[in-house]
Tab-separated table of C-alpha atoms in Angstrom:
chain	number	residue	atom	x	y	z
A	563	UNK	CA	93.557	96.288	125.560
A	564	UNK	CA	95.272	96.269	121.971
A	565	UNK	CA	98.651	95.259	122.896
A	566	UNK	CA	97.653	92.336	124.543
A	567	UNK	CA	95.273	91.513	121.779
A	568	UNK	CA	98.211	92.244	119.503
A	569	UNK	CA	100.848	89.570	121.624
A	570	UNK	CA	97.698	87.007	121.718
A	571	UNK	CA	97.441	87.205	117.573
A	572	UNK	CA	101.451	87.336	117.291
A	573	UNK	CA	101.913	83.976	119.214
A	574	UNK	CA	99.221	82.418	117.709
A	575	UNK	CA	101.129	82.945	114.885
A	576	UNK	CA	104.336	81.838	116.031
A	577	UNK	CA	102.694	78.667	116.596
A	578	UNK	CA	100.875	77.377	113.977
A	579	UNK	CA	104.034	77.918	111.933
A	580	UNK	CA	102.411	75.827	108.855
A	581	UNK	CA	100.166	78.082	107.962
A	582	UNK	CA	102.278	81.448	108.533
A	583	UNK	CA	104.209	82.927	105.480
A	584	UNK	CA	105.919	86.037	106.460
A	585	UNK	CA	108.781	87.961	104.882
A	586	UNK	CA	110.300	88.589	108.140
A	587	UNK	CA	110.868	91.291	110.662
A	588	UNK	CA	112.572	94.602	109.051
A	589	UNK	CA	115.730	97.306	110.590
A	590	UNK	CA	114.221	100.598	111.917
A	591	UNK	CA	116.364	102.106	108.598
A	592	UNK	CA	113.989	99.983	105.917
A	593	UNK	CA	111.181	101.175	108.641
A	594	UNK	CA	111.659	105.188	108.456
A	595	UNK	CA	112.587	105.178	104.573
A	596	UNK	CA	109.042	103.277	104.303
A	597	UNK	CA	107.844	105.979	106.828
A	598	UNK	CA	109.780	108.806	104.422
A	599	UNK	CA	107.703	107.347	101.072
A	600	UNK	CA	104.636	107.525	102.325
A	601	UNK	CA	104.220	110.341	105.082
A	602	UNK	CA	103.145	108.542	107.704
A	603	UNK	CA	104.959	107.469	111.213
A	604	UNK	CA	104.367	104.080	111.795
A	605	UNK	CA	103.608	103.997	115.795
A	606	UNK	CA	103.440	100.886	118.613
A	607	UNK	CA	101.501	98.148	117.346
A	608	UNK	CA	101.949	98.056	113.444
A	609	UNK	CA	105.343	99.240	113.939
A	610	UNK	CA	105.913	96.492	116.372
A	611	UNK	CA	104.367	94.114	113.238
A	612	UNK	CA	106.715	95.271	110.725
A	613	UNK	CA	109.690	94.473	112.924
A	614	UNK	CA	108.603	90.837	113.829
A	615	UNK	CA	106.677	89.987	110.597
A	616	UNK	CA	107.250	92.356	107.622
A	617	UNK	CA	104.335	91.443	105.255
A	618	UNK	CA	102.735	88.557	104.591
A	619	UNK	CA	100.534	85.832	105.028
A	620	UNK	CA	98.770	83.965	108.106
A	621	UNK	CA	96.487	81.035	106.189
A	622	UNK	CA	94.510	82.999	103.905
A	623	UNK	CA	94.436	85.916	105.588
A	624	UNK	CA	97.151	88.550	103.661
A	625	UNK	CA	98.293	91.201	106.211
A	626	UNK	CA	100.179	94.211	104.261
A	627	UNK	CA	103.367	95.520	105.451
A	628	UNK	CA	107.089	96.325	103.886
A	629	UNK	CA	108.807	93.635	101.685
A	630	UNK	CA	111.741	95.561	100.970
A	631	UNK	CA	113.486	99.095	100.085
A	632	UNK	CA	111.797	98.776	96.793
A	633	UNK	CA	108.442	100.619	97.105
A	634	UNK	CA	107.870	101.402	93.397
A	635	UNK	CA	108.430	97.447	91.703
A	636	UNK	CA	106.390	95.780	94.271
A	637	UNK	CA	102.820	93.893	94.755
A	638	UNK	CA	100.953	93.071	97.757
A	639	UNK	CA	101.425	92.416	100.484
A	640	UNK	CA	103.820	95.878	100.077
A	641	UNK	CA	101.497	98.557	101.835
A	642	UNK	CA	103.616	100.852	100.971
A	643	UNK	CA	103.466	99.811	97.277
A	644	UNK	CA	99.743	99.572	97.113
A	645	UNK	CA	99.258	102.563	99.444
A	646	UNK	CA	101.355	104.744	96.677
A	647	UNK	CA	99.166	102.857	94.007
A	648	UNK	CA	96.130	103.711	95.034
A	649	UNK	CA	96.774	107.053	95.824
A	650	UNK	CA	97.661	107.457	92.162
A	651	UNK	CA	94.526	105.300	90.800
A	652	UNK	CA	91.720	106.134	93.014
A	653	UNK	CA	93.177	109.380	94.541
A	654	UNK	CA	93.145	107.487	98.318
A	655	UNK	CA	93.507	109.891	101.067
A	656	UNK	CA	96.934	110.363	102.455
A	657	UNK	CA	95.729	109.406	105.792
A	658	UNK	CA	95.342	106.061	104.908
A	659	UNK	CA	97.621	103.162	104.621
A	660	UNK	CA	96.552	99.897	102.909
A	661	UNK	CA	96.942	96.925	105.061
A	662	UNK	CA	94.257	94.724	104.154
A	663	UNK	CA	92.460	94.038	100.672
A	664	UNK	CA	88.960	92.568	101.468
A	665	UNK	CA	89.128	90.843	97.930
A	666	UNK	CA	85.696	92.341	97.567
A	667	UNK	CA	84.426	95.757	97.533
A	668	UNK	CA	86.611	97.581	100.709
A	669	UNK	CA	90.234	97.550	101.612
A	670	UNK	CA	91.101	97.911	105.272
A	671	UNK	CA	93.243	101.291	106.027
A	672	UNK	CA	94.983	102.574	108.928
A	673	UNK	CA	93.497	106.363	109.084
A	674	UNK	CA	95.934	108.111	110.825
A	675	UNK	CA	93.133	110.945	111.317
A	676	UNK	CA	91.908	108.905	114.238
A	677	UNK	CA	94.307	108.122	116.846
A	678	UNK	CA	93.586	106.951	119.947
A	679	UNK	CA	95.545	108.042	123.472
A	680	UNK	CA	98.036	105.363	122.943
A	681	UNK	CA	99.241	106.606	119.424
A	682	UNK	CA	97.236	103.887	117.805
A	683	UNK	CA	95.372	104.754	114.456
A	684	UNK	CA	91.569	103.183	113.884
A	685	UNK	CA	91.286	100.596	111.277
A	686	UNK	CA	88.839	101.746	108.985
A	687	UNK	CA	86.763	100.371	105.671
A	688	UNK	CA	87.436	102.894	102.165
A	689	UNK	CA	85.462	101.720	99.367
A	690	UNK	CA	86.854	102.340	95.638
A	691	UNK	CA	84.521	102.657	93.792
A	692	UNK	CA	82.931	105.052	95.725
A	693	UNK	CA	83.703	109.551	95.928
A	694	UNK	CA	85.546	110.724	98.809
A	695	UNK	CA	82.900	112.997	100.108
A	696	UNK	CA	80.338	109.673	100.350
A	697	UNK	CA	82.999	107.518	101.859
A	698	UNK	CA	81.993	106.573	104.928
A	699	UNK	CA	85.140	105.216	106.734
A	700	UNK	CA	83.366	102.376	108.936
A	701	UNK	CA	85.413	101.788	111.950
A	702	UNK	CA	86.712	97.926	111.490
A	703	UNK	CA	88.824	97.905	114.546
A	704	UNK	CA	89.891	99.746	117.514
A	705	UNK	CA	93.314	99.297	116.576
A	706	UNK	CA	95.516	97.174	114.541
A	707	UNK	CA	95.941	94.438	117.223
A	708	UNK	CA	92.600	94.177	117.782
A	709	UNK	CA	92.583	93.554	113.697
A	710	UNK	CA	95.280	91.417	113.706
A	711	UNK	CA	93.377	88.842	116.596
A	712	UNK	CA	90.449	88.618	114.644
A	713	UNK	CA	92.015	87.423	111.609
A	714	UNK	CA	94.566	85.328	112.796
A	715	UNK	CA	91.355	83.679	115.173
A	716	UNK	CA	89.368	83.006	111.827
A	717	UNK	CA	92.035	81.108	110.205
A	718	UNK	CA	92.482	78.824	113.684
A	719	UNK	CA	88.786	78.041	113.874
A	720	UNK	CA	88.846	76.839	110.138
């Protein structure tokens, strides 16, 4: 079940405070004008992430999210930002929200095609370099708190 994954990664988090660097949980306003930019409702568990965490970092791990109101001057880890970049640059669908960049070949998108009964988009792999009709959108996660467990669990068992 994703929302328990989701509270498992979240206070794993909240207690290896060292290696967490987060910009901090965001209003609902800053939420729906990030919601507004992009086209996309942010629902339960990254929605849920935005408000504790905002963006940031959990040991090396970088998890996108909002930094602030300013979605055009950012850099990672804005999703936002990046999402509106690389719709511009590599013409990425408007399904998909950045929220991971592998640092090699894939980022990690929330495809908002493929929603589960609980309102929770897939997290799915979208390769660059690579046409849209050959894209193959490999399933990375069930949901964003199953995600979210597995990289915060890497950067414990280091």
């Amino acid at each position: 079940m994703s929302v328990e994954d989701y509270q498992k990664a979240k206070e794993i988090i909240l207690n290896e405070e060292e290696i967490a660097d987060f910009v901090g949980g965001h209003t609902d306003e800053l939420i729906s004008l990030a919601e507004e930019k992009i086209g996309l409702k942010f629902t339960g568990l990254y929605f849920e992430y935005l408000k504790t965490f905002g963006a940031g970092n959990f040991g090396a791990q970088e998890i996108y999210g909002i930094i602030n109101a300013d979605f055009e001057n950012s850099s990672v880890p804005d999703a936002i930002w990046y999402t509106l970049t690389e719709r511009r640059e590599i013409n990425l669908p408007d399904n998909l929200l950045v929220i991971y960049d592998t640092g090699s070949d894939e980022i990690f998108c929330l495809d908002y095609n493929q929603i589960d009964d609980n309102g929770e988009p897939k997290v799915v792999s979208f390769v660059p370099r690579v046409n849209l009709e050959s894209q193959t959108y490999e399933i990375i996660a069930n949901d964003f708190g199953d995600f979210l467990l597995d990289l915060v669990k890497q950067e414990v068992q280091k």
